[in-house]
Tab-separated table of C-alpha atoms in Angstrom:
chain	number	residue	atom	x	y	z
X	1	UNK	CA	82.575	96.150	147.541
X	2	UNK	CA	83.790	99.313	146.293
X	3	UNK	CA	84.035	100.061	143.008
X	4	UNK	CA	88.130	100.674	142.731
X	5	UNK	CA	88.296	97.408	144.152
X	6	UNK	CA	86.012	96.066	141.559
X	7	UNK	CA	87.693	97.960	138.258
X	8	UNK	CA	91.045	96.529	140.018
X	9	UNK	CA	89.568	92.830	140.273
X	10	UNK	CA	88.178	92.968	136.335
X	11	UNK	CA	91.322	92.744	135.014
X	12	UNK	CA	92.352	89.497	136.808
X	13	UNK	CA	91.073	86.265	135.638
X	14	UNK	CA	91.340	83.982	137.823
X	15	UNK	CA	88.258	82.178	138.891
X	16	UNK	CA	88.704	83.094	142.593
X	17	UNK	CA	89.002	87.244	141.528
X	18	UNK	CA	85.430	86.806	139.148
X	19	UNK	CA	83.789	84.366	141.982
X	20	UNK	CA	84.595	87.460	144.165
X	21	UNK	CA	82.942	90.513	141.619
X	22	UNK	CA	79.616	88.028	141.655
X	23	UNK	CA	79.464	88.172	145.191
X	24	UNK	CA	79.219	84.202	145.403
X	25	UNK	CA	76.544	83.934	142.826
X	26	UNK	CA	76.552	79.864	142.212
X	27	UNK	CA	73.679	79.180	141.567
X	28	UNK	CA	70.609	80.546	139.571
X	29	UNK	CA	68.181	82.938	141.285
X	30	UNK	CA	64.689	81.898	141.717
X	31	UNK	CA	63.227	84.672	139.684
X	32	UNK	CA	65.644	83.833	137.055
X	33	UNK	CA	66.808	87.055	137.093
X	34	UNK	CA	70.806	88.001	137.036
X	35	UNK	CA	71.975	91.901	137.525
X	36	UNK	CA	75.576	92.660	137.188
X	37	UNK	CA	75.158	96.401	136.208
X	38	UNK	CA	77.867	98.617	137.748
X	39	UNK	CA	80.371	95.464	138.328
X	40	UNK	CA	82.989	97.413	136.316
X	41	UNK	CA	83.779	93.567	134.392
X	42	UNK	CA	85.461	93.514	131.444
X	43	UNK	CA	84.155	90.144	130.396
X	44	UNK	CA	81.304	88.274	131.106
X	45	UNK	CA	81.983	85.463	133.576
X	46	UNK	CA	81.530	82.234	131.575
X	47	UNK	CA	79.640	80.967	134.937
X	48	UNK	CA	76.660	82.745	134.099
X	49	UNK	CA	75.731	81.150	130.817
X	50	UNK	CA	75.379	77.676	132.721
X	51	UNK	CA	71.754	79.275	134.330
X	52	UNK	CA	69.797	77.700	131.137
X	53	UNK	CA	66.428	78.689	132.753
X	54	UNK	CA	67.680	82.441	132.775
X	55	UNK	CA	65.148	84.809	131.519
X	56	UNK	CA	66.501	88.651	132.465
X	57	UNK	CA	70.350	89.334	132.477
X	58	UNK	CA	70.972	92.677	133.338
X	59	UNK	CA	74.599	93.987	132.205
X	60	UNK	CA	74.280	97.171	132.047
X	61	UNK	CA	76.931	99.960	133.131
X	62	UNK	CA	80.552	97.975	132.786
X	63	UNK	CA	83.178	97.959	130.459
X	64	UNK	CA	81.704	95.278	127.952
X	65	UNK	CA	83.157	95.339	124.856
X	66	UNK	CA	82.435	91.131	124.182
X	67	UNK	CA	80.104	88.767	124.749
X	68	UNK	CA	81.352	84.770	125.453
X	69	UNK	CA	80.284	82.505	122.943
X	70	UNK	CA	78.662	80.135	125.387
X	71	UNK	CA	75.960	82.892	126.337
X	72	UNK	CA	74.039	80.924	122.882
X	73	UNK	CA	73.291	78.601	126.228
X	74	UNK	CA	70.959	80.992	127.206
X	75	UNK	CA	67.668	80.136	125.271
X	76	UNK	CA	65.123	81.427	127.546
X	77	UNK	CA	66.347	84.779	127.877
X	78	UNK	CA	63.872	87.655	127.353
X	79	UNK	CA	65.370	90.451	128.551
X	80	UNK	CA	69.109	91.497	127.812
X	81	UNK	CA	70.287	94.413	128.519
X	82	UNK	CA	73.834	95.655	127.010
X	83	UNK	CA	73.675	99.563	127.752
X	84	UNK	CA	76.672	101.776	129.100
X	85	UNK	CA	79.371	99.438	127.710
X	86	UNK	CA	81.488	99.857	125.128
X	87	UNK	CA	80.477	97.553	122.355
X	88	UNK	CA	81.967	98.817	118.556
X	89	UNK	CA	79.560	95.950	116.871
X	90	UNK	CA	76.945	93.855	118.160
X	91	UNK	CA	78.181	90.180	119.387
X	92	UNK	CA	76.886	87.970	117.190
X	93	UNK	CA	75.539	85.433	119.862
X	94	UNK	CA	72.583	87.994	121.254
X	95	UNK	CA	71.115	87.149	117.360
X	96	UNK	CA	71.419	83.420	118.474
X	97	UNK	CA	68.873	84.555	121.517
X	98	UNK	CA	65.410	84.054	119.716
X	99	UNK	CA	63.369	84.378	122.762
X	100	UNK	CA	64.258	87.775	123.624
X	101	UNK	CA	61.701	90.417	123.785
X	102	UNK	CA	63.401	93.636	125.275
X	103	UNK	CA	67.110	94.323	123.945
X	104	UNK	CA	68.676	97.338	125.569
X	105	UNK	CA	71.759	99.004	123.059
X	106	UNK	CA	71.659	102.364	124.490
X	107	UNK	CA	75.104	104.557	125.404
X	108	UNK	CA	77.389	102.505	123.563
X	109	UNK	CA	79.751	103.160	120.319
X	110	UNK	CA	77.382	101.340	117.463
X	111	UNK	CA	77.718	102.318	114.089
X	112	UNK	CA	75.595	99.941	112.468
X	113	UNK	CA	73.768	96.687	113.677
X	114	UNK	CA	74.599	92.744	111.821
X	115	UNK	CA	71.800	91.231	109.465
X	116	UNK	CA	71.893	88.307	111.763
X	117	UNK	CA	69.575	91.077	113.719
X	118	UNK	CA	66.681	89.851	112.017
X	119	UNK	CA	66.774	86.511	113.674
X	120	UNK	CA	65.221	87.786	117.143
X	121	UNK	CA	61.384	87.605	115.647
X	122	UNK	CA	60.164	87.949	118.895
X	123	UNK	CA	61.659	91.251	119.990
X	124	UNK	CA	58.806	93.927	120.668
X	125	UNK	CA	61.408	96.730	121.935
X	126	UNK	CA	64.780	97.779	120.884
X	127	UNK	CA	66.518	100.503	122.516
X	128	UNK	CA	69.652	102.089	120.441
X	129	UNK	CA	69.740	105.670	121.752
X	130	UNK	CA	73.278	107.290	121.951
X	131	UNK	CA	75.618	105.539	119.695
X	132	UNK	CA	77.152	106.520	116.144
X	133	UNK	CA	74.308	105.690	114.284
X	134	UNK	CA	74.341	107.720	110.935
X	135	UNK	CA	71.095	105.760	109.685
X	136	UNK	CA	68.966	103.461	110.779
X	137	UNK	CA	69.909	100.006	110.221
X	138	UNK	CA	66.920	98.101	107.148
X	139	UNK	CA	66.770	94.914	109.332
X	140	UNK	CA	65.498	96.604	112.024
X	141	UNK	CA	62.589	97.077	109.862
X	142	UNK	CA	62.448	93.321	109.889
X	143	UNK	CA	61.420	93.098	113.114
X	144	UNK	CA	58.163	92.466	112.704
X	145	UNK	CA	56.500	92.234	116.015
X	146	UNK	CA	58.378	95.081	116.902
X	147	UNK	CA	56.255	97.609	119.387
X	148	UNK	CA	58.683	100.010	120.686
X	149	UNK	CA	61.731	101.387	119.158
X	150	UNK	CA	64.445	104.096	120.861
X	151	UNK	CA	66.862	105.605	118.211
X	152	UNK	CA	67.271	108.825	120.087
X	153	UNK	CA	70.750	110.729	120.368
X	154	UNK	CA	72.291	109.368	117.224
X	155	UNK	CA	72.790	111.200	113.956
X	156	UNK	CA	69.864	110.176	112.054
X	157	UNK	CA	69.126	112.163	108.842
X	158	UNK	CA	66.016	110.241	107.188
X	159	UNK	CA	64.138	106.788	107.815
X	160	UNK	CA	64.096	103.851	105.700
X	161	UNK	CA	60.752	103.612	103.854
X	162	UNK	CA	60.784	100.030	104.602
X	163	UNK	CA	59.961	100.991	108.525
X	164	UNK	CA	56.280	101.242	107.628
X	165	UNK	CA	56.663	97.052	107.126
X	166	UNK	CA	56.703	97.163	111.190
X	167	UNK	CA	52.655	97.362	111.455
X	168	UNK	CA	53.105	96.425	115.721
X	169	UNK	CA	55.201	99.456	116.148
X	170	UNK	CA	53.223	101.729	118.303
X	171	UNK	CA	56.576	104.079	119.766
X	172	UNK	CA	59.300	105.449	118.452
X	173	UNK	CA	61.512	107.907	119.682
X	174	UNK	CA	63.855	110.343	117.349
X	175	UNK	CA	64.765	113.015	119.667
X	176	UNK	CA	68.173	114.533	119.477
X	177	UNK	CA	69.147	113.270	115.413
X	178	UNK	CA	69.759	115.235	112.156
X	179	UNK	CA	66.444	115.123	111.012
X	180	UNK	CA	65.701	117.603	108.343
X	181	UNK	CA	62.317	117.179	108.026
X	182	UNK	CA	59.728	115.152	109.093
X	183	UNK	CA	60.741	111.491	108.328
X	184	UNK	CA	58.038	110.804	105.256
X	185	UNK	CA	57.607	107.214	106.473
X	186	UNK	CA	55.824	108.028	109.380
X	187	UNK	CA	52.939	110.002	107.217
X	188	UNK	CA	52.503	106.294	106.139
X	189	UNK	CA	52.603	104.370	109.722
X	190	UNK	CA	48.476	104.788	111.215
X	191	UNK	CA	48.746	102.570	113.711
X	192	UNK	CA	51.830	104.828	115.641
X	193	UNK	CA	50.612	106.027	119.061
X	194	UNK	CA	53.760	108.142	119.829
X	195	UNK	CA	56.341	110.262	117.443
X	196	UNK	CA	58.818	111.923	119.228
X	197	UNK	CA	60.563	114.050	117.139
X	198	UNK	CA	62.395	116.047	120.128
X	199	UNK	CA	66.084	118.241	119.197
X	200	UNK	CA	66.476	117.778	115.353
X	201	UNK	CA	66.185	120.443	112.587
X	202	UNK	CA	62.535	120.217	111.105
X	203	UNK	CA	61.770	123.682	109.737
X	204	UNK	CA	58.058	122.343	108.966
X	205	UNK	CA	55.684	119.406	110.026
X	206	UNK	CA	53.182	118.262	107.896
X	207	UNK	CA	49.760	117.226	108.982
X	208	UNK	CA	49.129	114.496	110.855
X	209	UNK	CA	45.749	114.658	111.436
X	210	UNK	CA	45.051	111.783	109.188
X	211	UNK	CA	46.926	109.001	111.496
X	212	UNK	CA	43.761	107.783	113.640
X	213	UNK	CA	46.617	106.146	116.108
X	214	UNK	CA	48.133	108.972	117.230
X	215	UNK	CA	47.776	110.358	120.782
X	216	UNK	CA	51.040	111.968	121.444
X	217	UNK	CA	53.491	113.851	119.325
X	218	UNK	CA	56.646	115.840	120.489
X	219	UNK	CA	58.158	118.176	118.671
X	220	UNK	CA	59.850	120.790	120.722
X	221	UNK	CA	63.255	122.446	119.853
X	222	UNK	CA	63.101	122.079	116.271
X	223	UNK	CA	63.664	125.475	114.203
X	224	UNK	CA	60.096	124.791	113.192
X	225	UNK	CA	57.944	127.564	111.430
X	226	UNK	CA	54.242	125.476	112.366
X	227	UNK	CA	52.707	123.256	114.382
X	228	UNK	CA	52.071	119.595	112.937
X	229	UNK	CA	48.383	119.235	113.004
X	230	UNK	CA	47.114	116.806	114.834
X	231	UNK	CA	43.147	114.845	115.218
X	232	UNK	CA	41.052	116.114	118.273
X	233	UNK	CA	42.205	114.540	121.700
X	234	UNK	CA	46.073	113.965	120.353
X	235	UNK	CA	48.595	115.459	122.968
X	236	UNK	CA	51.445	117.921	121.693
X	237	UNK	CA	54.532	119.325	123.172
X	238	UNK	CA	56.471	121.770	121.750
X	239	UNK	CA	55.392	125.380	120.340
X	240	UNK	CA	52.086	126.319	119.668
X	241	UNK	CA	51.008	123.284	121.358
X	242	UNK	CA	48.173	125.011	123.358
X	243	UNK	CA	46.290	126.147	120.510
X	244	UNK	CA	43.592	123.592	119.141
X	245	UNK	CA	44.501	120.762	116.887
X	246	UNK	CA	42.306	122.700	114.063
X	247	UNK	CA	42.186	125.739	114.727
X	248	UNK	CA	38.324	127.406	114.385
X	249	UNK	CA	38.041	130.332	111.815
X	250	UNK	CA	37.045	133.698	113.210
X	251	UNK	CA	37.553	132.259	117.137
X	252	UNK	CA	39.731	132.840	119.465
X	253	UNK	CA	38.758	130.121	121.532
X	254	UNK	CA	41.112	127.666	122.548
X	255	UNK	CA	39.783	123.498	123.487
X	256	UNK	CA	42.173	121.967	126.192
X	257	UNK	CA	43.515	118.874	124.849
X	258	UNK	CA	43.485	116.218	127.127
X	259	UNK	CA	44.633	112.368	127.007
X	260	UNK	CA	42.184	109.273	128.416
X	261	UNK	CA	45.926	108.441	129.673
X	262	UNK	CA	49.009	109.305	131.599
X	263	UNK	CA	51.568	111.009	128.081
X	264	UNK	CA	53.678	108.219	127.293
X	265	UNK	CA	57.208	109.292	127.603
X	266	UNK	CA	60.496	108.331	127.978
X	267	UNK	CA	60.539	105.505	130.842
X	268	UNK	CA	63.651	106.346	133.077
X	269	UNK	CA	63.716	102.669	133.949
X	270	UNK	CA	63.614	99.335	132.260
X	271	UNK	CA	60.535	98.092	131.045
X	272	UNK	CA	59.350	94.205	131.389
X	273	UNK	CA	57.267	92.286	128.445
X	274	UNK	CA	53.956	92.255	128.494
């Protein structure tokens, strides 16, 4: 179907015209797994939230800017994803969702996220890159099994100190914000595996040779006048990253930092739980 047809057929809601954009989608898929990305809908078909054994809904790319209230019917859902829409707020029913694990925000017009947030307890990665963000919401810090967090491409000027309550958080990823300087709350967060940092205005990074959890730390395009220290065996990008993590007094030598593993950046494509 192409997609004029399907922009054309959003708008009209008769049953027959939204049967038609789910390609005859009656019935639940075996792998309990729905993808309407790129349907150019307007509204989530009320049909779907009848699959109660539904664990990945994929909405991705449309013109979202609701959710139905009967998508509460969906109880074993653990992966939703909401990104390239054009949601203002946050529908309250995704907080009624408690078995989600993966939450996908990203490219949409958010300015802030509802308290009602802190109801998903078993969420372990939140992506809320590019929207308005002008801080970062406090009950995301209430997340508490929360492993990987995405807040890139917002306009994020500091960190809550309360993030360092999120002890599971092993990722997060600050690239293209406001940041200042390095967030303070992070010198306070050992168990972090990966800090990037990428596009914001740091003018000087503190050590962080002291975080035992670190193993990769990017920093690049910041107006920065050092390199953050890091431990021996922690991977940096950005400038100065090819000289050693401590550099040897009276040696011009230079130790190739390597990682046991693969650098851990940005997946392109969606993750699953573990």
């Amino acid at each position: 179907m192409g997609n004029s047809l399907k922009a054309i057929l959003a708008f009209v809601p008769s049953t027959k015209c939204q049967k038609y954009l789910l390609e005859d989608l009656e019935e639940m898929p075996v792998d309990k797994m729905v993808d309407l990305s790129g349907r150019q809908m307007r509204r989530l078909p009320v049909h779907i939230c009848s699959f109660r054994e539904l664990v990945k809904l994929y909405l991705s790319d449309n013109n979202l800017n609701h959710l139905p209230p009967e998508l509460e019917q969906l109880q074993n859902l653990q992966i939703l994803a909401l990104d390239f829409n054009n949601f203002k707020a946050l529908p309250l029913v995704v907080c009624t969702l408690k078995q989600l694990c993966i939450l996908y925000l990203g490219n949409n017009k958010l300015c802030s996220l509802p308290l009602e947030l802190r109801l998903l307890q078993n969420l372990k990665t939140l992506w809320i890159e590019s929207n308005c963000l002008q801080y970062l919401p406090e009950v995301v810090c209430e997340l508490s099994l929360l492993k990987t967090l995405h807040a890139g491409s917002n306009a994020l000027r500091t960190l809550p100190p309360q993030l360092q309550c999120l002890q599971e958080l092993r990722t997060i990823w600050l690239s293209g914000n406001l940041l200042s300087e390095f967030p303070p709350v992070l010198l306070d967060m050992p168990f972090l595996e990966v800090i990037d940092v990428d596009r914001n205005s740091i003018q000087f990074f503190p050590s962080l040779a002291h975080l035992p959890g670190l193993k990769l730390v990017i920093y690049d395009h910041n107006p920065c006048r050092n390199a953050p220290k890091v431990a021996k065996g922690v991977r940096r990008v950005g400038r100065w990253s090819e000289e050693t993590p401590e550099p040897r007094k009276r040696s011009g030598a230079v130790i190739e930092i390597t990682l046991d593993e693969k650098p851990l950046l940005p997946p392109a494509a969606k993750i699953e739980p573990e």
